[in-house]
mmCIF file of C-alpha atoms in Angstrom:
data_model
loop_
_atom_site.group_PDB
_atom_site.id
_atom_site.type_symbol
_atom_site.label_atom_id
_atom_site.label_comp_id
_atom_site.label_asym_id
_atom_site.label_seq_id
_atom_site.Cartn_x
_atom_site.Cartn_y
_atom_site.Cartn_z
ATOM 1 C CA MET X 293 0.000 0.000 0.000
ATOM 2 C CA SER X 294 1.221 3.503 -0.848
ATOM 3 C CA VAL X 295 -0.177 6.754 0.531
ATOM 4 C CA ALA X 296 0.186 10.199 -1.081
ATOM 5 C CA GLU X 297 -1.648 13.526 -1.149
ATOM 6 C CA ASP X 298 -4.038 13.910 -4.064
ATOM 7 C CA PRO X 299 -2.607 16.713 -6.228
ATOM 8 C CA ARG X 300 -6.021 17.442 -7.704
ATOM 9 C CA VAL X 301 -8.026 17.998 -4.518
ATOM 10 C CA LYS X 302 -6.808 19.750 -1.392
ATOM 11 C CA GLY X 303 -7.291 17.700 1.760
ATOM 12 C CA ARG X 304 -7.631 14.414 -0.071
ATOM 13 C CA VAL X 305 -5.250 11.451 0.037
ATOM 14 C CA ARG X 306 -4.776 8.775 -2.621
ATOM 15 C CA VAL X 307 -4.293 5.276 -1.246
ATOM 16 C CA ARG X 308 -2.973 2.770 -3.778
ATOM 17 C CA CYS X 309 -3.513 -0.862 -2.812
ATOM 18 C CA GLN X 310 -3.319 -4.356 -4.225
ATOM 19 C CA ALA X 311 -6.654 -6.131 -4.019
ATOM 20 C CA HIS X 312 -7.312 -9.539 -5.564
ATOM 21 C CA GLY X 313 -4.219 -9.176 -7.698
ATOM 22 C CA GLU X 314 -5.224 -5.782 -9.083
ATOM 23 C CA SER X 315 -4.035 -2.271 -8.283
ATOM 24 C CA VAL X 316 -6.826 -0.167 -6.791
ATOM 25 C CA THR X 317 -6.710 3.524 -5.851
ATOM 26 C CA LEU X 318 -9.005 4.912 -3.169
ATOM 27 C CA VAL X 319 -9.391 8.609 -2.377
ATOM 28 C CA ILE X 320 -10.095 9.439 1.257
ATOM 29 C CA GLY X 321 -9.758 12.451 3.530
ATOM 30 C CA ALA X 322 -7.064 13.228 6.055
ATOM 31 C CA SER X 323 -9.504 12.346 8.835
ATOM 32 C CA GLY X 324 -9.946 8.913 7.258
ATOM 33 C CA VAL X 325 -6.191 8.411 7.182
ATOM 34 C CA ARG X 326 -6.074 9.092 10.912
ATOM 35 C CA ALA X 327 -9.169 7.039 11.716
ATOM 36 C CA PHE X 328 -7.901 3.972 9.878
ATOM 37 C CA ASN X 329 -4.242 4.627 10.681
ATOM 38 C CA VAL X 330 -3.448 4.344 6.976
ATOM 39 C CA ARG X 331 0.255 4.211 6.199
ATOM 40 C CA THR X 332 2.560 3.030 3.463
ATOM 41 C CA GLY X 333 3.302 -0.686 3.602
ATOM 42 C CA MET X 334 0.360 -1.691 5.780
ATOM 43 C CA THR X 335 -1.860 -4.643 4.925
ATOM 44 C CA LEU X 336 -5.598 -4.918 5.391
ATOM 45 C CA ASP X 337 -7.789 -7.906 6.095
ATOM 46 C CA THR X 338 -11.191 -8.293 4.451
ATOM 47 C CA VAL X 339 -12.992 -6.279 7.124
ATOM 48 C CA GLY X 340 -10.437 -3.478 7.010
ATOM 49 C CA TRP X 341 -10.560 -3.316 3.239
ATOM 50 C CA ALA X 342 -14.363 -3.128 3.251
ATOM 51 C CA ALA X 343 -14.293 -0.298 5.811
ATOM 52 C CA LEU X 344 -11.685 1.672 3.878
ATOM 53 C CA SER X 345 -13.585 1.175 0.619
ATOM 54 C CA ARG X 346 -16.765 2.460 2.227
ATOM 55 C CA GLU X 347 -14.902 5.496 3.556
ATOM 56 C CA ALA X 348 -13.789 6.266 0.005
ATOM 57 C CA ARG X 349 -17.410 6.103 -1.161
ATOM 58 C CA VAL X 350 -18.491 8.508 1.578
ATOM 59 C CA VAL X 351 -15.732 10.936 0.596
ATOM 60 C CA HIS X 352 -16.703 10.627 -3.066
ATOM 61 C CA ALA X 353 -20.345 11.445 -2.249
ATOM 62 C CA GLN X 354 -19.282 14.299 0.018
ATOM 63 C CA ASP X 355 -17.130 15.843 -2.708
ATOM 64 C CA ALA X 356 -19.951 15.477 -5.243
ATOM 65 C CA ALA X 357 -22.321 17.304 -2.884
ATOM 66 C CA LEU X 358 -19.762 20.069 -2.371
ATOM 67 C CA ARG X 359 -19.543 20.590 -6.116
ATOM 68 C CA MET X 360 -23.324 20.865 -6.315
ATOM 69 C CA LEU X 361 -23.386 23.419 -3.507
ATOM 70 C CA SER X 362 -20.704 25.459 -5.236
ATOM 71 C CA THR X 363 -23.018 26.116 -8.194
ATOM 72 C CA SER X 364 -26.326 26.896 -6.460
ATOM 73 C CA ARG X 365 -28.272 26.782 -3.211
ATOM 74 C CA ARG X 366 -29.662 23.340 -2.457
ATOM 75 C CA SER X 367 -31.711 21.750 0.288
ATOM 76 C CA ARG X 368 -30.623 18.560 1.974
ATOM 77 C CA ARG X 369 -33.337 16.704 0.068
ATOM 78 C CA ASP X 370 -32.092 18.122 -3.248
ATOM 79 C CA LEU X 371 -28.621 16.782 -2.577
ATOM 80 C CA GLU X 372 -29.886 13.423 -1.378
ATOM 81 C CA LEU X 373 -31.914 12.831 -4.544
ATOM 82 C CA ARG X 374 -29.035 13.826 -6.807
ATOM 83 C CA LEU X 375 -26.547 11.665 -4.936
ATOM 84 C CA ARG X 376 -28.826 8.647 -5.336
ATOM 85 C CA ARG X 377 -28.002 8.742 -9.042
ATOM 86 C CA ARG X 378 -24.362 8.051 -8.143
ATOM 87 C CA GLU X 379 -24.532 6.035 -4.925
ATOM 88 C CA THR X 380 -26.960 3.202 -4.148
ATOM 89 C CA ASP X 381 -26.149 2.839 -0.441
ATOM 90 C CA GLN X 382 -28.381 5.260 1.473
ATOM 91 C CA SER X 383 -26.187 5.020 4.570
ATOM 92 C CA VAL X 384 -23.197 6.274 2.571
ATOM 93 C CA ILE X 385 -25.222 9.286 1.411
ATOM 94 C CA ALA X 386 -26.443 9.942 4.952
ATOM 95 C CA ASP X 387 -22.889 9.900 6.290
ATOM 96 C CA ALA X 388 -21.669 12.232 3.535
ATOM 97 C CA LEU X 389 -24.450 14.752 4.156
ATOM 98 C CA GLY X 390 -23.997 14.410 7.900
ATOM 99 C CA ARG X 391 -20.391 15.521 7.548
ATOM 100 C CA LEU X 392 -21.435 18.587 5.577
ATOM 101 C CA ASP X 393 -24.104 19.325 8.160
ATOM 102 C CA SER X 394 -21.569 19.093 10.987
ATOM 103 C CA ILE X 395 -19.418 21.840 9.459
ATOM 104 C CA GLY X 396 -22.332 24.137 8.716
ATOM 105 C CA LEU X 397 -22.595 23.630 4.962
ATOM 106 C CA LEU X 398 -26.125 22.217 5.072
ATOM 107 C CA ASN X 399 -28.823 24.392 6.609
ATOM 108 C CA ASP X 400 -32.388 24.042 5.385
ATOM 109 C CA ASP X 401 -33.506 27.100 7.397
ATOM 110 C CA GLU X 402 -31.026 29.356 5.615
ATOM 111 C CA PHE X 403 -31.794 27.732 2.269
ATOM 112 C CA ALA X 404 -35.543 28.269 2.728
ATOM 113 C CA ARG X 405 -35.143 31.927 3.721
ATOM 114 C CA ALA X 406 -32.887 32.682 0.759
ATOM 115 C CA GLU X 407 -35.093 30.829 -1.724
ATOM 116 C CA ALA X 408 -38.315 32.386 -0.414
ATOM 117 C CA ALA X 409 -36.878 35.897 -0.677
ATOM 118 C CA ALA X 410 -35.586 35.251 -4.200
ATOM 119 C CA GLN X 411 -38.852 33.685 -5.388
ATOM 120 C CA LEU X 412 -41.022 36.470 -4.008
ATOM 121 C CA ARG X 413 -38.712 39.160 -5.343
ATOM 122 C CA ASN X 414 -38.124 37.800 -8.825
ATOM 123 C CA ALA X 415 -41.005 35.468 -9.705
ATOM 124 C CA SER X 416 -44.671 36.173 -10.384
ATOM 125 C CA ARG X 417 -45.908 33.738 -7.749
ATOM 126 C CA SER X 418 -48.075 33.903 -4.660
ATOM 127 C CA SER X 419 -46.705 33.313 -1.185
ATOM 128 C CA GLY X 420 -48.652 30.045 -1.089
ATOM 129 C CA ALA X 421 -47.054 28.886 -4.334
ATOM 130 C CA VAL X 422 -43.592 29.675 -2.989
ATOM 131 C CA THR X 423 -44.351 27.678 0.161
ATOM 132 C CA ARG X 424 -45.420 24.703 -1.958
ATOM 133 C CA ARG X 425 -42.260 24.924 -4.060
ATOM 134 C CA LEU X 426 -40.138 24.819 -0.918
ATOM 135 C CA ARG X 427 -42.065 21.789 0.317
ATOM 136 C CA GLN X 428 -41.445 20.084 -3.030
ATOM 137 C CA ARG X 429 -37.730 20.598 -2.474
ATOM 138 C CA GLY X 430 -37.865 18.717 0.807
ATOM 139 C CA ILE X 431 -38.231 21.606 3.240
ATOM 140 C CA ALA X 432 -40.348 20.841 6.323
ATOM 141 C CA ALA X 433 -43.723 22.601 6.388
ATOM 142 C CA ASP X 434 -42.983 24.731 9.466
ATOM 143 C CA ILE X 435 -39.618 25.857 8.069
ATOM 144 C CA ALA X 436 -41.126 26.686 4.659
ATOM 145 C CA GLU X 437 -44.013 28.658 6.140
ATOM 146 C CA ALA X 438 -41.749 30.613 8.487
ATOM 147 C CA ALA X 439 -39.331 31.419 5.664
ATOM 148 C CA VAL X 440 -42.088 32.721 3.392
ATOM 149 C CA ALA X 441 -43.674 34.763 6.190
ATOM 150 C CA SER X 442 -40.309 36.345 6.943
ATOM 151 C CA ALA X 443 -39.717 37.107 3.261
ATOM 152 C CA VAL X 444 -43.173 38.669 2.878
ATOM 153 C CA ASP X 445 -42.512 40.923 5.885
ATOM 154 C CA SER X 446 -39.125 41.928 4.498
ATOM 155 C CA GLU X 447 -40.451 42.653 1.009
ATOM 156 C CA GLY X 448 -43.470 44.536 2.318
ATOM 157 C CA VAL X 449 -45.588 43.362 -0.625
ATOM 158 C CA ASN X 450 -48.759 41.307 -0.188
ATOM 159 C CA ASP X 451 -50.296 38.781 -2.572
ATOM 160 C CA LEU X 452 -52.744 41.303 -4.053
ATOM 161 C CA GLU X 453 -49.936 43.684 -4.997
ATOM 162 C CA ARG X 454 -47.835 40.823 -6.334
ATOM 163 C CA CYS X 455 -50.775 39.499 -8.345
ATOM 164 C CA GLU X 456 -51.451 42.923 -9.854
ATOM 165 C CA ALA X 457 -47.814 43.333 -10.859
ATOM 166 C CA ALA X 458 -47.818 39.922 -12.568
ATOM 167 C CA ALA X 459 -51.145 40.641 -14.270
ATOM 168 C CA GLU X 460 -50.055 44.028 -15.606
ATOM 169 C CA LYS X 461 -46.984 42.466 -17.157
ATOM 170 C CA ARG X 462 -49.002 39.633 -18.693
ATOM 171 C CA LEU X 463 -51.674 41.944 -20.081
ATOM 172 C CA ARG X 464 -49.147 43.624 -22.327
ATOM 173 C CA GLN X 465 -49.055 40.343 -24.263
ATOM 174 C CA LEU X 466 -52.842 40.062 -24.470
ATOM 175 C CA ARG X 467 -53.832 43.407 -26.007
ATOM 176 C CA SER X 468 -54.651 41.837 -29.360
ATOM 177 C CA PHE X 469 -57.446 39.750 -27.796
ATOM 178 C CA ASP X 470 -61.027 40.668 -26.998
ATOM 179 C CA LYS X 471 -61.903 41.234 -23.354
ATOM 180 C CA GLY X 472 -63.393 37.779 -22.793
ATOM 181 C CA THR X 473 -60.372 35.942 -24.179
ATOM 182 C CA ALA X 474 -57.945 38.213 -22.357
ATOM 183 C CA HIS X 475 -59.817 37.636 -19.087
ATOM 184 C CA ARG X 476 -59.812 33.853 -19.500
ATOM 185 C CA ARG X 477 -56.122 33.702 -20.347
ATOM 186 C CA LEU X 478 -55.123 36.096 -17.594
ATOM 187 C CA PHE X 479 -57.183 34.206 -15.012
ATOM 188 C CA GLY X 480 -55.529 30.909 -15.950
ATOM 189 C CA PHE X 481 -52.080 32.492 -15.907
ATOM 190 C CA LEU X 482 -52.588 33.834 -12.379
ATOM 191 C CA MET X 483 -54.131 30.596 -11.113
ATOM 192 C CA ARG X 484 -51.062 28.681 -12.232
ATOM 193 C CA ARG X 485 -48.942 31.016 -10.146
ATOM 194 C CA GLY X 486 -50.851 30.092 -7.025
ATOM 195 C CA PHE X 487 -52.927 33.198 -6.388
ATOM 196 C CA SER X 488 -56.302 32.669 -4.727
ATOM 197 C CA SER X 489 -59.538 33.131 -6.653
ATOM 198 C CA ASP X 490 -60.517 36.147 -4.535
ATOM 199 C CA VAL X 491 -57.234 37.906 -5.271
ATOM 200 C CA ILE X 492 -57.460 37.087 -8.980
ATOM 201 C CA VAL X 493 -61.069 38.293 -9.256
ATOM 202 C CA ALA X 494 -60.199 41.604 -7.592
ATOM 203 C CA THR X 495 -57.172 42.023 -9.841
ATOM 204 C CA THR X 496 -58.847 41.170 -13.138
ATOM 205 C CA ARG X 497 -61.891 43.304 -12.333
ATOM 206 C CA ARG X 498 -59.725 46.373 -11.802
ATOM 207 C CA LEU X 499 -57.291 45.837 -14.665
ATOM 208 C CA LEU X 500 -59.831 44.794 -17.304
ATOM 209 C CA ASP X 501 -62.228 47.643 -16.620
ATOM 210 C CA GLY X 502 -62.422 49.652 -19.836
ATOM 211 C CA TRP X 503 -60.442 47.041 -21.777
ATOM 212 C CA VAL X 504 -59.798 48.060 -25.380
ATOM 213 C CA GLN X 505 -58.706 45.346 -27.781
ATOM 214 C CA GLY X 506 -55.567 46.333 -29.661
ATOM 215 C CA GLY X 507 -54.759 49.089 -27.165
ATOM 216 C CA ALA X 508 -51.340 50.461 -26.323
ATOM 217 C CA GLY X 509 -48.697 47.775 -26.300
ATOM 218 C CA ALA X 510 -50.584 45.371 -28.551
ATOM 219 C CA ASP X 511 -48.235 43.254 -30.585
ATOM 220 C CA GLY X 512 -50.164 40.030 -30.962
ATOM 221 C CA ASP X 513 -47.467 38.102 -29.110
ATOM 222 C CA ASP X 514 -49.007 35.642 -26.674
ATOM 223 C CA THR X 515 -45.860 33.644 -25.989
ATOM 224 C CA ASP X 516 -45.388 32.341 -22.472
ATOM 225 C CA ALA X 517 -43.420 29.635 -20.723
ATOM 226 C CA GLU X 518 -46.689 27.955 -19.767
ATOM 227 C CA THR X 519 -49.765 26.989 -21.794
ATOM 228 C CA ASP X 520 -52.726 29.307 -21.224
ATOM 229 C CA ASP X 521 -55.496 26.885 -22.105
#
């Protein structure tokens, strides 16, 4: 067995071993080297080899999760589901995420607060829709609800105001339609963004009052990321 620092990844150690007549390289962390007392020239029995191999799998999953976190915010559930595509042993994934949790790199409360603020600030969605999206990403109900409530307080904008802003933007794409068609399409658009019927009715009643087909801003373009019908 030979032991050397991995030149590609700081804090990682490459352990080259002979197993069943073949050369095998495992990558583990410095803590694993200490825990298993890994050193050049040592030999491992079957149990020791299995333990060291598992440690390498945990480190591999941990490093994969770190790369995911480096590109965007993710909940613990997000990471778990993505790691399942690479690692079949759930206990290995749990250990990898547990290590990240222990050093403060996994925090669903912080994730939920950041995501709620971003969604309410940048997306045309209701507070209820944002809460549901957080739940879909594995955030506990109480954490999701608290995060959205905090974001709503910080933004100082309620669902009616948010609905009106989304509707005004959407109406610019509907000017070429008659009032009935514009109303139907706008209502469906707002429903898909999670606004309540009461809020939508109040919004459409105000904004469609005096509707003139082909008014200012009409361009006939009804493109949208979602289907209206």
